[in-house]
mmCIF file of C-alpha atoms and ligand atoms in Angstrom:
data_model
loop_
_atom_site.group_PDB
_atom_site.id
_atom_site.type_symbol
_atom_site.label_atom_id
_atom_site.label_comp_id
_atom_site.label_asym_id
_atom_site.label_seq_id
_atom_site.Cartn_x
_atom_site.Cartn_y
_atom_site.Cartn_z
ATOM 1 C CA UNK A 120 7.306 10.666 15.486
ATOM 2 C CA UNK A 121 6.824 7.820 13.095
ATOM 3 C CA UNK A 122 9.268 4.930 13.005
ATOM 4 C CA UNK A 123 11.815 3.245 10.821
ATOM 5 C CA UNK A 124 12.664 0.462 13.199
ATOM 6 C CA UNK A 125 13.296 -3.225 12.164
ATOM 7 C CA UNK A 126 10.834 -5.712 12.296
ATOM 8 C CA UNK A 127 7.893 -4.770 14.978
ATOM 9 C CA UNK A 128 5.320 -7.196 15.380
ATOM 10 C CA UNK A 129 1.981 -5.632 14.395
ATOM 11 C CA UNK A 130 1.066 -5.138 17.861
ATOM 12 C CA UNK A 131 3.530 -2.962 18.483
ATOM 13 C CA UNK A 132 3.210 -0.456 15.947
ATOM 14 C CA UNK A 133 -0.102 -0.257 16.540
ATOM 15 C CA UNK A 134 0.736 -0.124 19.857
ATOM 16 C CA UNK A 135 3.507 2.959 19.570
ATOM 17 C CA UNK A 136 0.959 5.144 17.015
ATOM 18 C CA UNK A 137 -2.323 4.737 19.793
ATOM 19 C CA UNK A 138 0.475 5.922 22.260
ATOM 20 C CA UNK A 139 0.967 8.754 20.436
ATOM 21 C CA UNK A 140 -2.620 9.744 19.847
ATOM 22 C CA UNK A 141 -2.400 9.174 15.940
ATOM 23 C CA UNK A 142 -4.673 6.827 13.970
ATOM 24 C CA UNK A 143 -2.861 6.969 10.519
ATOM 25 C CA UNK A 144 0.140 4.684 10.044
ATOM 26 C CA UNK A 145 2.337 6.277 7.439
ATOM 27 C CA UNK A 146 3.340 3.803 4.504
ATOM 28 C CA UNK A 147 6.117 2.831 6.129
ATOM 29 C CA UNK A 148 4.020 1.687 9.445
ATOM 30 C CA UNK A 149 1.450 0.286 7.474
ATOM 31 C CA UNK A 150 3.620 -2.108 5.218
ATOM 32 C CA UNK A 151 5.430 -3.421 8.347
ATOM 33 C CA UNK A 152 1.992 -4.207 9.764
ATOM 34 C CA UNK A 153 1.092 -6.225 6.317
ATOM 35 C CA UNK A 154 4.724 -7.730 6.449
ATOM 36 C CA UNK A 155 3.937 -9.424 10.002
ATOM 37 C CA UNK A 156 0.639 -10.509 8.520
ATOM 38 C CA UNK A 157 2.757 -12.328 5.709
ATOM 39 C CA UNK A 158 1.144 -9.788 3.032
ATOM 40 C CA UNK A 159 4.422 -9.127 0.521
ATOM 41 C CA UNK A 160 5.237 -5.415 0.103
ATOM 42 C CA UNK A 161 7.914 -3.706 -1.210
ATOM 43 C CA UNK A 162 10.288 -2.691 1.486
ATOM 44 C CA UNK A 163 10.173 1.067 2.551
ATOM 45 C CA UNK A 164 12.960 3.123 4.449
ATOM 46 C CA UNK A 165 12.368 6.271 5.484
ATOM 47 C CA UNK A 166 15.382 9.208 4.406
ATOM 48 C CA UNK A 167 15.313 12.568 6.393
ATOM 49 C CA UNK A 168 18.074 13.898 3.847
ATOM 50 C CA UNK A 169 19.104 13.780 0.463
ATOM 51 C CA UNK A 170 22.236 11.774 1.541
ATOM 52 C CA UNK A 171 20.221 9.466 3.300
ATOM 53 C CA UNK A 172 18.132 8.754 0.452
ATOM 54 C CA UNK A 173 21.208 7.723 -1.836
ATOM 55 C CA UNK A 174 22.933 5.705 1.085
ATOM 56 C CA UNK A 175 19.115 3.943 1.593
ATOM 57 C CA UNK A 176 19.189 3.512 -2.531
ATOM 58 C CA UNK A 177 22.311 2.304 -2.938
ATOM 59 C CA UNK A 178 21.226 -0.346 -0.366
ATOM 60 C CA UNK A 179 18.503 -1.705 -1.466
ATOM 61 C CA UNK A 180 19.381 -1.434 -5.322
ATOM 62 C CA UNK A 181 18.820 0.662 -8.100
ATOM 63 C CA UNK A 182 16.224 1.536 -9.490
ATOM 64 C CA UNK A 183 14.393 2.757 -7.036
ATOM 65 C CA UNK A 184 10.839 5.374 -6.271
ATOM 66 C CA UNK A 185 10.729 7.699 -3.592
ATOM 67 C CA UNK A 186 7.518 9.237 -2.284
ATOM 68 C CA UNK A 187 6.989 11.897 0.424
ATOM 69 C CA UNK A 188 6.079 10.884 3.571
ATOM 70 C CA UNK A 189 3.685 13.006 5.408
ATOM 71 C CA UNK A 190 0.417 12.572 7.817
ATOM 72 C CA UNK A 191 -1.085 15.319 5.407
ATOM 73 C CA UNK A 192 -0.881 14.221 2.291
ATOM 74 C CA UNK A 193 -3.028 11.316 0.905
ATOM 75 C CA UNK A 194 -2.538 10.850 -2.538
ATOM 76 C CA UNK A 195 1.383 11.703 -2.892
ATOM 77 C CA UNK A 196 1.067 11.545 -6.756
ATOM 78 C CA UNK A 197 -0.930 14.392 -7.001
ATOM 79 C CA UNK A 198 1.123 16.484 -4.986
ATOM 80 C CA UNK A 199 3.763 15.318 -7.071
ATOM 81 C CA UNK A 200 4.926 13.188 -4.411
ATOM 82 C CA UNK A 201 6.325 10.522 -6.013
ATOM 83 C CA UNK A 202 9.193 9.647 -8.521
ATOM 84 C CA UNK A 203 9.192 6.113 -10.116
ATOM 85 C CA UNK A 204 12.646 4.197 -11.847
ATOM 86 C CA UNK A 205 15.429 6.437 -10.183
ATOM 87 C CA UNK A 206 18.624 4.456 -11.790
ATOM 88 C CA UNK A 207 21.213 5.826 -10.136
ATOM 89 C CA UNK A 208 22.526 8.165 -6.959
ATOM 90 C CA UNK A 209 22.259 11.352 -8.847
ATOM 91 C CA UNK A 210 18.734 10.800 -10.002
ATOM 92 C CA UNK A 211 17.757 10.214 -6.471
ATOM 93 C CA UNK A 212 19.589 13.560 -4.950
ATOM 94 C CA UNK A 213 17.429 15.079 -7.451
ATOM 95 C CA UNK A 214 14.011 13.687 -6.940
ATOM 96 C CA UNK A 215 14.275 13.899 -3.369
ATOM 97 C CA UNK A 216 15.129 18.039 -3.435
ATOM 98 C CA UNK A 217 11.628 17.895 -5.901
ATOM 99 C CA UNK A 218 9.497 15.852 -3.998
ATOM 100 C CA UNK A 219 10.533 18.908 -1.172
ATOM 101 C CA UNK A 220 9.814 21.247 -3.222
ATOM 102 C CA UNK A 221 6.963 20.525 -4.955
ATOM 103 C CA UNK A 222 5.278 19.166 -1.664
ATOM 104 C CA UNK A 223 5.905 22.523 -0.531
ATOM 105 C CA UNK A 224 4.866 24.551 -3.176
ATOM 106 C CA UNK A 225 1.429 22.516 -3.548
ATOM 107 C CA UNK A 226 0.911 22.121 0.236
ATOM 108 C CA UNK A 227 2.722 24.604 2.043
ATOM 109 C CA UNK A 228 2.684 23.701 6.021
ATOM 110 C CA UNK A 229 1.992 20.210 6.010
ATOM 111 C CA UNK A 230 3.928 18.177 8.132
ATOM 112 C CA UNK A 231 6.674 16.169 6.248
ATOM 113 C CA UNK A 232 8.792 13.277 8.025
ATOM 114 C CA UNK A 233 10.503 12.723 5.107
ATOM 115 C CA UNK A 234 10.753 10.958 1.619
ATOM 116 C CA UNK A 235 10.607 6.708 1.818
ATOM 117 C CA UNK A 236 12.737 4.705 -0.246
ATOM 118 C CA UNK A 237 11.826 1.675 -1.816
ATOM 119 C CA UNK A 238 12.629 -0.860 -4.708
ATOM 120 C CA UNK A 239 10.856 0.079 -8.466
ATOM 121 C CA UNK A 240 8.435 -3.077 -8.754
ATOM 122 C CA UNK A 241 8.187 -5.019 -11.909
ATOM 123 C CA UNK A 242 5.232 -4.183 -13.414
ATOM 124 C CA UNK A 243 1.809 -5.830 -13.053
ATOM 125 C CA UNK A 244 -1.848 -5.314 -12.946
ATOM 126 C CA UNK A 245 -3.031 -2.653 -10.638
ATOM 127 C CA UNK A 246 -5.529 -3.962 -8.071
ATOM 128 C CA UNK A 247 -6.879 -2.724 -4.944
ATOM 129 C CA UNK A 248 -7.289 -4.549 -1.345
ATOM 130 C CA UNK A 249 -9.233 -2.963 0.953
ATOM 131 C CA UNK A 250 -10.802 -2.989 4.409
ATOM 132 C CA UNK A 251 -13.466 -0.695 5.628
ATOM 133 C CA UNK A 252 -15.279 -1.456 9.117
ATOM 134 C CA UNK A 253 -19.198 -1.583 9.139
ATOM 135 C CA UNK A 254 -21.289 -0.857 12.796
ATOM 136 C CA UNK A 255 -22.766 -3.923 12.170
ATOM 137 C CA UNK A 256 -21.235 -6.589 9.885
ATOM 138 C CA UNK A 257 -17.604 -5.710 11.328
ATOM 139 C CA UNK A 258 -14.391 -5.573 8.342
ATOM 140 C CA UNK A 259 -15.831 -5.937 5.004
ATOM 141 C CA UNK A 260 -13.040 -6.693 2.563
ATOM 142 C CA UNK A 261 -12.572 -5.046 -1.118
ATOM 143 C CA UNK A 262 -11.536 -6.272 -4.388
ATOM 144 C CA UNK A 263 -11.446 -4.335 -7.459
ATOM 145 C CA UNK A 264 -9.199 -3.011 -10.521
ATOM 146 C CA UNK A 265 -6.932 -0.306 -8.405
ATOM 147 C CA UNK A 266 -4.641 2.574 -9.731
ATOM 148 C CA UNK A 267 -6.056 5.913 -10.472
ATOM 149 C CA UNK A 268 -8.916 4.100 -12.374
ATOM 150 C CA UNK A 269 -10.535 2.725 -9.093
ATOM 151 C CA UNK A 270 -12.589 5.571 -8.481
ATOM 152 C CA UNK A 271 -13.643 5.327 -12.350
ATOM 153 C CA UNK A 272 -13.989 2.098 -12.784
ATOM 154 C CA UNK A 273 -16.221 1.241 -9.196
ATOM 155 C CA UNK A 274 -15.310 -2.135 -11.015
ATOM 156 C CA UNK A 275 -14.894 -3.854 -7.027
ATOM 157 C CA UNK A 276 -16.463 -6.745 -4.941
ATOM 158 C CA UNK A 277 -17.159 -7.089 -1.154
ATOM 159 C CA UNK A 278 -17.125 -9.491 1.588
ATOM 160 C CA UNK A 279 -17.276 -9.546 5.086
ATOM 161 C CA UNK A 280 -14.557 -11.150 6.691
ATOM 162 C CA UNK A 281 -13.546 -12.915 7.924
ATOM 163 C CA UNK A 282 -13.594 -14.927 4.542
ATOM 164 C CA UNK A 283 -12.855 -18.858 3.347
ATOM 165 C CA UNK A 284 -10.766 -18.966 -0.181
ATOM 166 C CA UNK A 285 -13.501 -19.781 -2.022
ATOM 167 C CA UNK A 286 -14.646 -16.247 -1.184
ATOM 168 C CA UNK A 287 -11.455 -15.115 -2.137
ATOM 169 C CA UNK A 288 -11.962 -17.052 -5.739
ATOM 170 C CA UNK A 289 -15.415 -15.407 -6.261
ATOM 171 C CA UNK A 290 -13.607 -12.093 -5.069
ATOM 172 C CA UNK A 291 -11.519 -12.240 -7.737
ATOM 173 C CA UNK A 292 -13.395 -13.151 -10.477
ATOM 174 C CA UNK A 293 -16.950 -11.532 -10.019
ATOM 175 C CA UNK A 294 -15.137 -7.982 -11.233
ATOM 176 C CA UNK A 295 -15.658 -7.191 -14.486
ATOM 177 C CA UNK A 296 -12.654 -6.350 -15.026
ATOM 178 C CA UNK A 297 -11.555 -10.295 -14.656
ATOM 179 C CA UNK A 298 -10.602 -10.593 -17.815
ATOM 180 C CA UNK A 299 -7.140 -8.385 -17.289
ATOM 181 C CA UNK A 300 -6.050 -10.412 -14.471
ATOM 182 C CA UNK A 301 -6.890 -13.836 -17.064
ATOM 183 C CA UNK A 302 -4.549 -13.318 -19.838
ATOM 184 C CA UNK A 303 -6.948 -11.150 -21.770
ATOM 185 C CA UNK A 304 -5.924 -11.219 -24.766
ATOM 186 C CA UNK A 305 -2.769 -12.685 -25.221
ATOM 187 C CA UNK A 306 -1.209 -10.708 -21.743
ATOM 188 C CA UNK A 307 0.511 -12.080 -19.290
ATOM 189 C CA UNK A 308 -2.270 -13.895 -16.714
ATOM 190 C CA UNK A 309 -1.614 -13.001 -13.413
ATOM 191 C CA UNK A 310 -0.810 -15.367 -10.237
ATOM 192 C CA UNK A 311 -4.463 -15.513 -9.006
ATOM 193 C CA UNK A 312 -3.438 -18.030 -6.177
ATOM 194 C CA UNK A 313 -1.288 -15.254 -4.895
ATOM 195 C CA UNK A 314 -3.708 -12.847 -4.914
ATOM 196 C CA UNK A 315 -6.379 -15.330 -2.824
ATOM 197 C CA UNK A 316 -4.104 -15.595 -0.366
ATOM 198 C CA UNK A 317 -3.580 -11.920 0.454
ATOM 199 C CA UNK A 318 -7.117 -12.028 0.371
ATOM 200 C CA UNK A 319 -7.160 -14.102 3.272
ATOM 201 C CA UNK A 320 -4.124 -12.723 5.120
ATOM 202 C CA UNK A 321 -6.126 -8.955 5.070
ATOM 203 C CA UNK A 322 -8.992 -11.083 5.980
ATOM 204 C CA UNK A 323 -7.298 -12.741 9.433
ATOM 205 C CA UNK A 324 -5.663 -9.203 10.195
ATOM 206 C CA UNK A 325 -8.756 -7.678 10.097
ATOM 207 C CA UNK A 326 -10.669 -10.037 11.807
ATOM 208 C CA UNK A 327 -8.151 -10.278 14.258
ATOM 209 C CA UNK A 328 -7.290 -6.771 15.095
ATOM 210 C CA UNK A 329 -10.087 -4.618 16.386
ATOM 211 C CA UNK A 330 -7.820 -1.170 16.256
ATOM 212 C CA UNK A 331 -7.891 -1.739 12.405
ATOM 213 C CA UNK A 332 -10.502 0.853 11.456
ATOM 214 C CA UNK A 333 -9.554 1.002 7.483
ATOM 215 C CA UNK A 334 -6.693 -0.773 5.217
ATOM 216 C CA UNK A 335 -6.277 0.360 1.697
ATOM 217 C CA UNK A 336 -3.273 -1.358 -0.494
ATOM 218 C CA UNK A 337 -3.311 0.380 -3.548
ATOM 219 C CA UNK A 338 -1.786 -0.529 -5.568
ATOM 220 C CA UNK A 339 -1.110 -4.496 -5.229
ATOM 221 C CA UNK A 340 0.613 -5.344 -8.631
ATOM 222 C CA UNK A 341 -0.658 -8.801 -9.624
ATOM 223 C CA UNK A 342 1.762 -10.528 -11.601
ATOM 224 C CA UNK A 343 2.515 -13.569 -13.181
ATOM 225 C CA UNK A 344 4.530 -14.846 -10.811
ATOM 226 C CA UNK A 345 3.440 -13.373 -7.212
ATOM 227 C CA UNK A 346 2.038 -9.883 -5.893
ATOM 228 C CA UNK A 347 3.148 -7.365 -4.104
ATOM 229 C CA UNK A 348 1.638 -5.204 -2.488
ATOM 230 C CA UNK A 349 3.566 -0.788 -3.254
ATOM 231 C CA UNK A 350 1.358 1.256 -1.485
ATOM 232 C CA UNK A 351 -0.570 0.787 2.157
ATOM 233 C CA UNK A 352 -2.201 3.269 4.183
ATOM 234 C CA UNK A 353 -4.228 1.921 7.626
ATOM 235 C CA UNK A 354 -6.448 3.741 9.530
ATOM 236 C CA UNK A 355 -6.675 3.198 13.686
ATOM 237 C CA UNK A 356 -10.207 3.135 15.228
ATOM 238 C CA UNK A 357 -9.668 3.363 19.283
HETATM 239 P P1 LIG B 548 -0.466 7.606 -4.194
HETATM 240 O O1 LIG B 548 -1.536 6.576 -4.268
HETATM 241 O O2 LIG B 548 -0.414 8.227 -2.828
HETATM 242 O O3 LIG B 548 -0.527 8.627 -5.256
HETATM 243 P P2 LIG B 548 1.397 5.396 -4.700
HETATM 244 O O4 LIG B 548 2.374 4.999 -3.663
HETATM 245 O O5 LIG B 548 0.228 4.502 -4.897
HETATM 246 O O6 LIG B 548 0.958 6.900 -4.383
HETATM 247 O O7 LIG B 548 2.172 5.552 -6.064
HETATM 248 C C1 LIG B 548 1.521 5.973 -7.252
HETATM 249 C C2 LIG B 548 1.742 4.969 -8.370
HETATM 250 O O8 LIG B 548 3.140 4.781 -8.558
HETATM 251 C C3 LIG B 548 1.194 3.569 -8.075
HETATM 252 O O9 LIG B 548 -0.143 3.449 -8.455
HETATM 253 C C4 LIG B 548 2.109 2.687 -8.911
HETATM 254 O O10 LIG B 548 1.687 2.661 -10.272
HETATM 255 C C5 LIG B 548 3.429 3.428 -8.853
HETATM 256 N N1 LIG B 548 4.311 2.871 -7.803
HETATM 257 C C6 LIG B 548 4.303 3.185 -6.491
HETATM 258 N N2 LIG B 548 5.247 2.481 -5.800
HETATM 259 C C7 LIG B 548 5.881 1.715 -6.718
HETATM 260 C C8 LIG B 548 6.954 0.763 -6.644
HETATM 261 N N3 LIG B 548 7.578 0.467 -5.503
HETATM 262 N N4 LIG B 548 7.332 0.159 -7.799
HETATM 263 C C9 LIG B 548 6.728 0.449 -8.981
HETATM 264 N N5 LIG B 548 5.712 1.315 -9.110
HETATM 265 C C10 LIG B 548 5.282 1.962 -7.993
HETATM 266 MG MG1 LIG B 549 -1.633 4.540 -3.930
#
């Protein structure tokens, strides 16, 4: 069973999911272990009916995205797994009875725990944070342009953590892709201080929790002001 509880220390989820004999946190799991790292993420409640998922809505504040939640099912969007800017209680009843549907149609017998709730982000650029763990440097870190292009793109940088900020700073800005994140062209540069320190936050998690096998936040939206991490996924090694 995966949780919903308040606040856990990192520890502890951990802790429940090795219990259980499961290495994947769900999103939910996963962004509660980057919240007690201090990593900002949008905050996800898991519904396990429609009427939950307008109560949880009308919570945290319209609009909102919902995405299914299941142990089988890696990238939700293609599964069409996830609705974006859902304005109002009807909207949600709806996309919640898709997400079902489709998930079912396009995967029939995975398991599902549900469909998360979560605020609709302002927008920003899409990057990628990740953590991977080599036999024999330990976590290396990742920084790249993140979205659907990241697999395009291989646009990324590495480090083995755990890192200082002026790692971070190179990080950032030995992508090609630099530029987007730098007010290219007359957009909106994005809060590169913000970004560094996530940097370093994945960086001390990592380095600091040995069960942390893999880590992938994508996407982080880099804005102007801040970023925020939408979408987590972390991988147990025990
Ligand atoms: P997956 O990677 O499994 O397909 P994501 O959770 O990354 O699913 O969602 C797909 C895309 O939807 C993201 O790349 C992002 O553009 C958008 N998205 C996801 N969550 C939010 C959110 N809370 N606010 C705004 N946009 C979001
Ligand atoms: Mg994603």
């Amino acid at each position: 069973m995966s949780t919903n509880s308040a606040m856990l220390p990192a520890a502890d989820i951990i802790g429940i999911a090795q219990r259980q004999g499961r290495k994947l946190l769900n999103e939910i799991e996963s962004k509660q272990v980057l919240k007690a790292a201090g990593v900002p993420t949008t905050d996800t409640r898991l519904a396990r009916s429609r009427e939950e998922a307008t109560a949880l809505a009308k919570e945290i504040g319209f609009p909102v995205v919902l995405k299914i939640m299941s142990a089988d099912i890696v990238h939700k969007t293609d599964v069409g797994g996830v609705k974006l800017g859902l304005g109002g209680e009807a909207a949600v009843g709806k996309a919640f009875d898709e997400i079902l549907a489709a998930v079912k149609a396009r995967h029939p017998g995975s398991e599902i725990d549900g469909v998360s709730v979560q605020a609709m982000a302002s927008p920003g650029v899409e990057v990628i944070i990740g953590v991977s763990r080599d036999q024999q440097f330990g976590p290396v870190l990742m920084f790249g342009i993140g979205g659907t292009l990241v697999e395009l793109l291989k646009d990324v940088s590495f480090r083995i953590a755990p890192i200082t900020r002026r790692d971070a700073k190179e990080m950032i800005r030995e992508i090609r892709g630099f530029p987007m994140l730098d007010g290219y062209r007359g957009s909106a540069p994005a809060n590169l201080q913000a970004l560094e320190d996530i940097l370093l936050k994945i960086s001390e998690l990592a380095a600091g929790t040995p069960q942390i096998g893999q880590m992938d936040l994508n996407p982080v939206f880099a804005r102007l002001d801040d970023a925020v991490a939408v979408d987590a996924r972390i991988i147990l090694e025990y």
